[in-house]
Coordinates of C-alpha atoms and ligand atoms in Angstrom, one line a residue:
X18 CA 150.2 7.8 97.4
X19 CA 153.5 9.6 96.5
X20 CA 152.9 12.0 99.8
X21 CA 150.5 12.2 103.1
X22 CA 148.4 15.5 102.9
X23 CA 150.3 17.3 106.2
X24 CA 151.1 20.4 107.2
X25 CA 154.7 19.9 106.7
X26 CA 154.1 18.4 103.2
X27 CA 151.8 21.2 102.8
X28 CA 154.5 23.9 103.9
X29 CA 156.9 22.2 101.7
X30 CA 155.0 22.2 98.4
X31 CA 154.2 25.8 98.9
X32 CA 157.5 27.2 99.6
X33 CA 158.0 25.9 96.0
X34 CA 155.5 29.2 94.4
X35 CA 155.8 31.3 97.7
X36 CA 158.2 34.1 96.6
X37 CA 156.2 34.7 93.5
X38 CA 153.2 35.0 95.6
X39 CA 155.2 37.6 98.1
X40 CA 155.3 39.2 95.4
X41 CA 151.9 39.5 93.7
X42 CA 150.6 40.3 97.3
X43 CA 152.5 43.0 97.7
X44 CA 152.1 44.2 94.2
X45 CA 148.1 43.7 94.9
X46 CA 148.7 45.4 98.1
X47 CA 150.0 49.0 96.3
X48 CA 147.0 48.4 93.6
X49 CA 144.8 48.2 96.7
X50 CA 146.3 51.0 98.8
X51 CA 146.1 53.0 96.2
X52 CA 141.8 52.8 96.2
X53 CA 142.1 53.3 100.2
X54 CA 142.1 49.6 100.6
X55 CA 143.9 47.5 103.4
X56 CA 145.2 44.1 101.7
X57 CA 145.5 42.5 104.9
X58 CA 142.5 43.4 106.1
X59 CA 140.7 41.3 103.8
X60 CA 143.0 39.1 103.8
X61 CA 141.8 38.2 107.2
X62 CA 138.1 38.3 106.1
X63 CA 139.1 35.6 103.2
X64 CA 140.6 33.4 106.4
X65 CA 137.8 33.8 108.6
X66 CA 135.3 32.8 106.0
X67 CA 133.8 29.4 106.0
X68 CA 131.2 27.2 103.8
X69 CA 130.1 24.0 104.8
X70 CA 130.4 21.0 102.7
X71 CA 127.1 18.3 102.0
X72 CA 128.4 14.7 102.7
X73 CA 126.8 13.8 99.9
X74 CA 129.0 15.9 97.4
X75 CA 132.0 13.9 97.9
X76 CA 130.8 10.5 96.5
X77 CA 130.2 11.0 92.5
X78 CA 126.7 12.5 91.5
X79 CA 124.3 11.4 88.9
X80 CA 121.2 12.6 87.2
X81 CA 118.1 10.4 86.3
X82 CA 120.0 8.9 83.5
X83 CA 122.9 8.1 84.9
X84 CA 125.9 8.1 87.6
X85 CA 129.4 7.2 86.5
X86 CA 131.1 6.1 89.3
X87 CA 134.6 7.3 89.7
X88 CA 137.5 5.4 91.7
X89 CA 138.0 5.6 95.5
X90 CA 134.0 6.6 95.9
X91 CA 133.8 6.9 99.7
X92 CA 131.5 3.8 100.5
X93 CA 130.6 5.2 103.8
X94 CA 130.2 8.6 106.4
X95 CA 133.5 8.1 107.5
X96 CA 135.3 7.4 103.8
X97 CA 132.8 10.7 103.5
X98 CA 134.5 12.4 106.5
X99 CA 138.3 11.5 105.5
X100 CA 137.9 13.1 102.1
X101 CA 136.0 16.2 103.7
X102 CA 139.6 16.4 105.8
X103 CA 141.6 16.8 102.8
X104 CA 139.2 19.4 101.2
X105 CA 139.9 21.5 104.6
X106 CA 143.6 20.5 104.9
X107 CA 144.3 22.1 101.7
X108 CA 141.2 25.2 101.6
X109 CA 141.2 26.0 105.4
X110 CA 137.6 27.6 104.9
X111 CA 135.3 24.4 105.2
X112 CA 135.5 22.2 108.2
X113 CA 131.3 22.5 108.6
X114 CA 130.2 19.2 107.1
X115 CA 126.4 19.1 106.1
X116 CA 125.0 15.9 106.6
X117 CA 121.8 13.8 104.8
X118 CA 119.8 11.3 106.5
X119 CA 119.5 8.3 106.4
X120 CA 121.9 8.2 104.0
X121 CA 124.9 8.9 106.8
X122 CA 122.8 7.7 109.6
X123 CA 125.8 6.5 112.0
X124 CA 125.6 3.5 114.1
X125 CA 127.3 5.5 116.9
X126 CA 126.8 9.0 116.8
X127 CA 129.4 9.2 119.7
X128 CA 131.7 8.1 117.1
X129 CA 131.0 9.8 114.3
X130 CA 131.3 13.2 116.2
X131 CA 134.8 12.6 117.8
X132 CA 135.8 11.1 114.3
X133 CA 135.2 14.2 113.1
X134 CA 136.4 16.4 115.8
X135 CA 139.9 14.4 115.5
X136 CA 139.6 15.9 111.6
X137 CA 139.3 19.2 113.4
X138 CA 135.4 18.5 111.1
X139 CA 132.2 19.5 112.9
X140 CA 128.9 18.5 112.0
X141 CA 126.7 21.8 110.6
X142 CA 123.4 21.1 109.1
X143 CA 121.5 17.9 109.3
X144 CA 119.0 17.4 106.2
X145 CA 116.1 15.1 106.0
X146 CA 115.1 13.3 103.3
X147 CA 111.2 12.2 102.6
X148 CA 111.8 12.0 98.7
X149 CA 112.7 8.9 98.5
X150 CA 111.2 5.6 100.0
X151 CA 113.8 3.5 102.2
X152 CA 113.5 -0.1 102.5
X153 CA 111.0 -1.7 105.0
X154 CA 109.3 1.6 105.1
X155 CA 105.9 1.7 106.2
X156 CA 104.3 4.3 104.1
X157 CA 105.8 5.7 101.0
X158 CA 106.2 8.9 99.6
X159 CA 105.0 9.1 96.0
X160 CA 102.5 11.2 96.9
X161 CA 104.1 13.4 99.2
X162 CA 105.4 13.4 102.8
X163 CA 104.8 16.1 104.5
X164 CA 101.8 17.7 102.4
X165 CA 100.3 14.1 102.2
X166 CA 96.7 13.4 102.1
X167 CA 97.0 10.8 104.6
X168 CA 97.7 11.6 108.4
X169 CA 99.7 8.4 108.7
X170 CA 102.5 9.3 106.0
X171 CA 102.6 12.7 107.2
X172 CA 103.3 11.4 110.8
X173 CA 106.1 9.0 109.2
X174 CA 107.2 12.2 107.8
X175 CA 107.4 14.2 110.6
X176 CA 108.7 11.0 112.9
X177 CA 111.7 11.4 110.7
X178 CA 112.1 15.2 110.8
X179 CA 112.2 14.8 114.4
X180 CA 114.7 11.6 114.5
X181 CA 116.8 14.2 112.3
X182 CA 117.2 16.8 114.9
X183 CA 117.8 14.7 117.5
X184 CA 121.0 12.7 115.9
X185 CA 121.6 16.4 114.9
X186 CA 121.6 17.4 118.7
X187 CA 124.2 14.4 119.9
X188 CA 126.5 15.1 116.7
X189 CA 127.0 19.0 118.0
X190 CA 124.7 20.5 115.0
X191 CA 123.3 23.5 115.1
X192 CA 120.3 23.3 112.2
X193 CA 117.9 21.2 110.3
X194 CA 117.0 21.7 106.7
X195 CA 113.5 20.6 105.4
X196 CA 113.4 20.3 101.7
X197 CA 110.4 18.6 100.6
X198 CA 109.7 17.2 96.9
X199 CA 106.5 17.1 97.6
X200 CA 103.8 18.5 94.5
X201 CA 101.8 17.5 91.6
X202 CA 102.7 16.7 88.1
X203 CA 99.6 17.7 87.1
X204 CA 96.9 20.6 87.7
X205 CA 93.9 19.3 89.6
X206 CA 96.1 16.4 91.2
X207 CA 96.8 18.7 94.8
X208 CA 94.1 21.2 96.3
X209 CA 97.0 24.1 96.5
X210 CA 95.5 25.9 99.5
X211 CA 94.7 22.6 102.1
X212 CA 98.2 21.2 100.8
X213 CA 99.8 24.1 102.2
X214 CA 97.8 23.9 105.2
X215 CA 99.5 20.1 105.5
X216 CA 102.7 21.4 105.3
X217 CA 102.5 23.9 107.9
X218 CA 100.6 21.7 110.0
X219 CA 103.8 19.2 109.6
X220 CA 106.3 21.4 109.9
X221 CA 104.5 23.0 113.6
X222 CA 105.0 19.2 114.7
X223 CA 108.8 19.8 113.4
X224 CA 109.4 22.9 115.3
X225 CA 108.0 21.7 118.2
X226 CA 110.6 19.1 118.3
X227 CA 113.7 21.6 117.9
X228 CA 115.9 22.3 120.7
X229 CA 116.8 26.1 122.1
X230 CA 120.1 26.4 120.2
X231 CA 118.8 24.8 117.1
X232 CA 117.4 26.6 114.1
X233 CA 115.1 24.8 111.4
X234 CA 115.7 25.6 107.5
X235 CA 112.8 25.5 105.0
X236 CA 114.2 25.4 101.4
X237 CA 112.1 26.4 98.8
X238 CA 112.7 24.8 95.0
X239 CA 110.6 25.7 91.7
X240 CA 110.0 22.6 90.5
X241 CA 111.6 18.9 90.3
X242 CA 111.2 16.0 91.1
X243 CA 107.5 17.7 90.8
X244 CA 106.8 19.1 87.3
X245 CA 103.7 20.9 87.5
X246 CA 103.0 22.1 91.6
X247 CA 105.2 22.4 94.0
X248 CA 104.5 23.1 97.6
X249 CA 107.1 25.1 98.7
X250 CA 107.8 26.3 95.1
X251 CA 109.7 30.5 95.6
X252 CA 111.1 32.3 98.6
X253 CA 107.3 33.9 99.0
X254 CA 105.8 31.2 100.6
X255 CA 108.8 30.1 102.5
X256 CA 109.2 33.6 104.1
X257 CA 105.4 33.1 105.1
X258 CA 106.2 29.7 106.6
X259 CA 109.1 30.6 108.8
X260 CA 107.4 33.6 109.7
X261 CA 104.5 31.6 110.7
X262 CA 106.6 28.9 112.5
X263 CA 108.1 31.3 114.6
X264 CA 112.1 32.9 115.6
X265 CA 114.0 30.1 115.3
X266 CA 112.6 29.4 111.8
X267 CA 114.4 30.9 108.4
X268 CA 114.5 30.7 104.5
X269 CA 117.5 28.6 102.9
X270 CA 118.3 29.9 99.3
X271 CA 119.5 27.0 96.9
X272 CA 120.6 29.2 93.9
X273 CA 119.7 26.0 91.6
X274 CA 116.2 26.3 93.0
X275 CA 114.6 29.0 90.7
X276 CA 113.3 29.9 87.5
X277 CA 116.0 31.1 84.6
X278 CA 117.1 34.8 85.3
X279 CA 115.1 35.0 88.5
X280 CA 117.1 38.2 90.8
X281 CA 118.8 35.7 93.3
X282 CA 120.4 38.8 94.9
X283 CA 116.8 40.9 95.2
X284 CA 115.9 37.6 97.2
X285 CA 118.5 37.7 99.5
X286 CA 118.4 41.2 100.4
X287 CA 114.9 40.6 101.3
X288 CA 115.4 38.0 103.6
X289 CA 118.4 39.8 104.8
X290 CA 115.9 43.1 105.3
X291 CA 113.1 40.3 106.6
X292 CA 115.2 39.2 109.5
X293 CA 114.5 35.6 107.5
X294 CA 117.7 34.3 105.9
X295 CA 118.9 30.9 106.8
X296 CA 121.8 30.8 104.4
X297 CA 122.7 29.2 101.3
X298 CA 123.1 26.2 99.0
X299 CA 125.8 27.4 96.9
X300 CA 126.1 25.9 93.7
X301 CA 125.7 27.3 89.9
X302 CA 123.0 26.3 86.6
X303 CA 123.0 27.1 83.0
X304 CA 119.1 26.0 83.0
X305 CA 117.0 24.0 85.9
X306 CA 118.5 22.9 89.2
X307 CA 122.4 21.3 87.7
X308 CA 124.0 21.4 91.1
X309 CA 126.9 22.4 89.0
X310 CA 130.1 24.2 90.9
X311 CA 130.1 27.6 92.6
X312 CA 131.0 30.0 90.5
X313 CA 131.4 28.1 87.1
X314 CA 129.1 29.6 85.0
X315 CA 127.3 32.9 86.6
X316 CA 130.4 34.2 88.3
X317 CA 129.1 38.1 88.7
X318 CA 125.4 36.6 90.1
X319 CA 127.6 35.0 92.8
X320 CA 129.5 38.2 93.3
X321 CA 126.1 39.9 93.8
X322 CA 124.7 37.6 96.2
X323 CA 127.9 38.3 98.6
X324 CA 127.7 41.9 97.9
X325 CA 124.4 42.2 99.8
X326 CA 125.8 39.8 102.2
X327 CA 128.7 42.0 103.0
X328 CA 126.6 44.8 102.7
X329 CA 125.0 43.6 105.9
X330 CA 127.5 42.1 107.2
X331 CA 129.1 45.7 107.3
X332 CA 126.3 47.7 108.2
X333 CA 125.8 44.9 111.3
X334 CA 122.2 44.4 110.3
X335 CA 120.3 42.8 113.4
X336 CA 120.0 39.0 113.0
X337 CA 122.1 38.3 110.7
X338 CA 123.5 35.0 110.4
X339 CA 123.7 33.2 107.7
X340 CA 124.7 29.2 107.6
X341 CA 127.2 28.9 104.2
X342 CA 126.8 25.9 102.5
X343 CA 127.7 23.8 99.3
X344 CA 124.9 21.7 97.5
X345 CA 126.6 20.2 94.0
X346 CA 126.6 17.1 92.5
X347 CA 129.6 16.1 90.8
X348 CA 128.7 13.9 87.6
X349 CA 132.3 14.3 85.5
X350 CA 135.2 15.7 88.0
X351 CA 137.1 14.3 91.0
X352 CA 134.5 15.6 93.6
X353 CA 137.4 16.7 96.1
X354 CA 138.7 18.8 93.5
X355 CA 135.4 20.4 92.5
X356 CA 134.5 21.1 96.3
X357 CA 137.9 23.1 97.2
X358 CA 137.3 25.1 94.0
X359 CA 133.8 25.8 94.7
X360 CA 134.7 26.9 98.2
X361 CA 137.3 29.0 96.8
X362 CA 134.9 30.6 94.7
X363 CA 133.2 31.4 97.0
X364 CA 136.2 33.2 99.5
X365 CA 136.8 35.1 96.0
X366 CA 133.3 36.4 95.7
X367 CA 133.2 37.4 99.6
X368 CA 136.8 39.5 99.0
X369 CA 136.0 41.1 96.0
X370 CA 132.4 42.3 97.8
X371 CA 135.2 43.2 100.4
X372 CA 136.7 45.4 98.1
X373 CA 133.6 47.3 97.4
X374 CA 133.8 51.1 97.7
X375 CA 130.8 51.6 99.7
X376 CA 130.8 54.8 100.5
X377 CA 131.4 55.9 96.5
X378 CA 128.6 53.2 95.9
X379 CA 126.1 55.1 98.1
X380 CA 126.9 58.3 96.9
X381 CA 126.7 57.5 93.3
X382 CA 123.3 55.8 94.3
X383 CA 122.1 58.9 96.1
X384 CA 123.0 61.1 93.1
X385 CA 121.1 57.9 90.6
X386 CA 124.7 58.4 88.6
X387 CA 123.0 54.4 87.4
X388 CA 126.7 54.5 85.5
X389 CA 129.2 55.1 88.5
X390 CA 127.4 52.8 90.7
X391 CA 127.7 49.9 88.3
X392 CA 131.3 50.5 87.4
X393 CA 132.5 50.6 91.5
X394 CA 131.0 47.1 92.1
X395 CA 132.4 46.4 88.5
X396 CA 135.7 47.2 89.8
X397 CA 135.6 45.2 92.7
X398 CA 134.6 42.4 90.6
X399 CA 137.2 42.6 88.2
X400 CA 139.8 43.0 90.8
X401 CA 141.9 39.2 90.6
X402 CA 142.1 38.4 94.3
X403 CA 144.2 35.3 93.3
X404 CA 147.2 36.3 95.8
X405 CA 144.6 37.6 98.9
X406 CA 142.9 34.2 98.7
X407 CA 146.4 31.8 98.2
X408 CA 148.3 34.1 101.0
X409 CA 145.3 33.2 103.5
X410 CA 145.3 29.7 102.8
X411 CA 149.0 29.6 103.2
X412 CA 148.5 31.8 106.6
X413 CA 146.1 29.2 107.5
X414 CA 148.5 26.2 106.8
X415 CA 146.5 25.5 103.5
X416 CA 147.9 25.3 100.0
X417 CA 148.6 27.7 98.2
X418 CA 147.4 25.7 94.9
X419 CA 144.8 23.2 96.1
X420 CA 144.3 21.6 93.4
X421 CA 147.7 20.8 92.2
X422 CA 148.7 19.7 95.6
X423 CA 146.3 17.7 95.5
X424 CA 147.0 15.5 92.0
X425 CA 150.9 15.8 93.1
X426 CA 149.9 13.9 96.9
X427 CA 148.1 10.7 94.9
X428 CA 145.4 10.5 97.1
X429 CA 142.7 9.3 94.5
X430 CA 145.0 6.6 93.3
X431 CA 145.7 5.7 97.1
X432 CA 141.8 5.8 97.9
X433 CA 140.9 3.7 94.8
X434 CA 143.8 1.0 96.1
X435 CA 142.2 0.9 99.9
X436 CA 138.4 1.3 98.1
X437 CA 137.5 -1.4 96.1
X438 CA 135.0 -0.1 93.6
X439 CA 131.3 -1.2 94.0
X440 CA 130.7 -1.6 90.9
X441 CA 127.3 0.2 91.2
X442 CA 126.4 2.8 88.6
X443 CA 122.4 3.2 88.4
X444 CA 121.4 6.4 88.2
X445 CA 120.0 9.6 90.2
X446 CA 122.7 12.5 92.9
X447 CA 124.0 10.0 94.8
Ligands
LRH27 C1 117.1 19.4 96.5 C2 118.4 19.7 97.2 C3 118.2 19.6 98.7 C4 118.9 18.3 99.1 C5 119.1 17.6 97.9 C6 120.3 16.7 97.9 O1 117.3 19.7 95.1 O2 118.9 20.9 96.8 O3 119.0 20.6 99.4 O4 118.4 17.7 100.1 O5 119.3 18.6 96.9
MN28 MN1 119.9 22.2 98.2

């Protein structure tokens, strides 16, 4: 470790590059005024904005074939939680931490809460997980959890759920996602219409169970680890189950969750319109559900998605409140670094749909001028935000280059001294 991540060692490395970025703020700040733009208004939006980060993003991923370990994996919630710190020490936009269970099932949840408050870390969403079978488990999943044909299973099922919400309730969270595998590989193997009468009899159990303050999260996915059927396969038949369910249930978007070229952003402004959206999964896919970083390969779908958010967000639309979160798996970079970027991306995409001349927008959509409206939220897009996003880190007593104070503080060297690899490979996200 050539230096602790502080905010004095922090502060130091960035007066290093500060000057140069005085001055591409204020040079962005003339660009900006000139358009009728406030810099330091959004400036304040990119420092306000948060994303939550999964727990289970921080070890290295995998995929069915393979995980390649890489040094100072975190070998437990705590390891988790120390390298969550330094993704917020140095972003200043993600001290939510998403957390899977049992996978991070603490001993003391007593513990694990002030562990993280000490971070200045907060627990966000819990996540429950009946697709996969844990050892000494009564029933197991193969055939579903939730949807299963047998009463017993789905009981387990729900028995978990509700063991989910209630470590969720003594660790401060505020929701609980339900993603389900569950679905066929082949046709014939489910009755679609009773299988979706299980689920929803399930998840009525599930609701039943959550607390006043606490909100449940259905997220739907097209296909995988089911290849043929799944039960809660598009946004369609989520929005009926959380409309179903009742007001403290909404739909969870997962942009790896659809089909290729599916309008992610049409989605969203329904739910947004619907009164229905829980929030996100931010990640980014060339082809099914990669789980690859924010932003790194559909950069303008991203900057759509956030420019109905902040179209709502704007126009105060009633109900809305949507949960941010990152859902990635990192197979071949240092998952810290890949999780500050992401989040970064996605402050960039939430400026630049800042930066969006509404007013022009509307007008050129009243008058169908299909040319002008495309070119204002082009402009926005193509508007580098670089010294907006670095200046409110820096405001925030982040880094002004995340990354490469990052590799110059040795912390992966330092974690792989203190964290003994384990030697485990296998395969599969985590
Ligand atoms: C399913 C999913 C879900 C998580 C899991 C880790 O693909 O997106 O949100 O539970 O990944
Ligand atoms: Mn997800």
């Amino acid at each position: 470790m050539s230096f602790e991540l502080n905010p004095e060692t922090i502060a130091g490395e960035n007066g290093k590059t500060l000057g140069t970025l005085a001055g591409d703020y204020e040079h962005l700040g003339k660009q900006l005024a000139r358009r009728g733009v406030d810099i330091e208004g959004i400036t304040e939006r990119a420092m306000a904005f948060r994303v939550a980060v999964p727990s289970w993003g921080v070890g290295t991923g995998g995929t069915r074939f393979a995980r390649f370990p890489g040094p100072g994996e975190p070998r437990n919630i705590f390891e988790k939680l120390e390298d969550c710190d330094v993704i917020n020490k140095l972003t200043r936009s993600t001290p939510g931490i998403s957390l899977h269970i049992p996978w991070d099932k603490p001993e003391d949840a007593g513990a694990l809460k002030s562990f993280a408050a000490d971070r200045g870390l907060f627990i966000d969403s819990m996540n429950s997980n009946t697709f996969q079978d844990q050892a000494g488990q009564k029933h197991s999943y193969k055939f579903g959890s939730l949807v299963h044909t047998e009463a017993a299973v789905r009981d387990q099922a729900v028995e978990h759920n509700v063991e989910c919400i209630e470590l969720g309730v003594k660790l401060g969270a505020r929701s609980h996602t339900v993603w389900v595998g569950d679905g066929g590989n082949f046709p014939g193997q489910f009755h679609t219409r009773r299988t979706l009468d299980r689920y929803l009899d399930s998840m009525r159990k599930i609701y039943k169970a959550l607390p006043d303050h606490f909100r449940v999260f259905i997220e739907h996915k097209l296909y995988e680890p089911a290849f043929y059927s799944t039960v809660i396969n598009d946004w369609g038949v989520s929005y009926y189950c959380v409309k179903e369910l009742g007001d403290k249930a909404f739909s969870l978007v997962d942009l790896g969750h659809h089909a290729p070229n599916v309008n992610i952003e049409m989605i969203v402004a329904r739910l947004i319109q619907f009164g229905k959206l829980a929030g996100f999964h931010f990640n980014d896919s060339k082809y099914g559900d990669d789980d690859l970083d924010t932003g790194s390969i559909k950069p303008f779908q991203l900057f759509l998605i956030f420019n109905e958010l902040v179209d709502a967000e704007i126009e105060k639309v009633k109900g809305f409140d949507p949960a941010y979160m990152l859902d990635q798996s990192h197979n071949v970079t240092d998952p810290i670094e890949s999780l500050m970027t992401s989040a970064v991306e996605c402050v960039r995409a939430y400026a630049q749909a800042h930066i969006v001349d509404r007013a022009a927008l509307s007008e050129y959509q009243e008058k169908n001028d299909a040319m002008m409206a495309l070119s204002t939220l082009k402009r926005a897009f193509t508007t580098d935000v670089d010294p907006i996003l670095a200046m409110a880190r820096h405001r925030a007593g982040g880094a002004i280059d995340p990354v490469g104070l990052y590799r110059a503080s040795g912390y992966r060297g330092s974690a792989a001294v203190k964290r003994p690899a384990s030697g485990r490979g296998g395969s599969g996200i985590v």
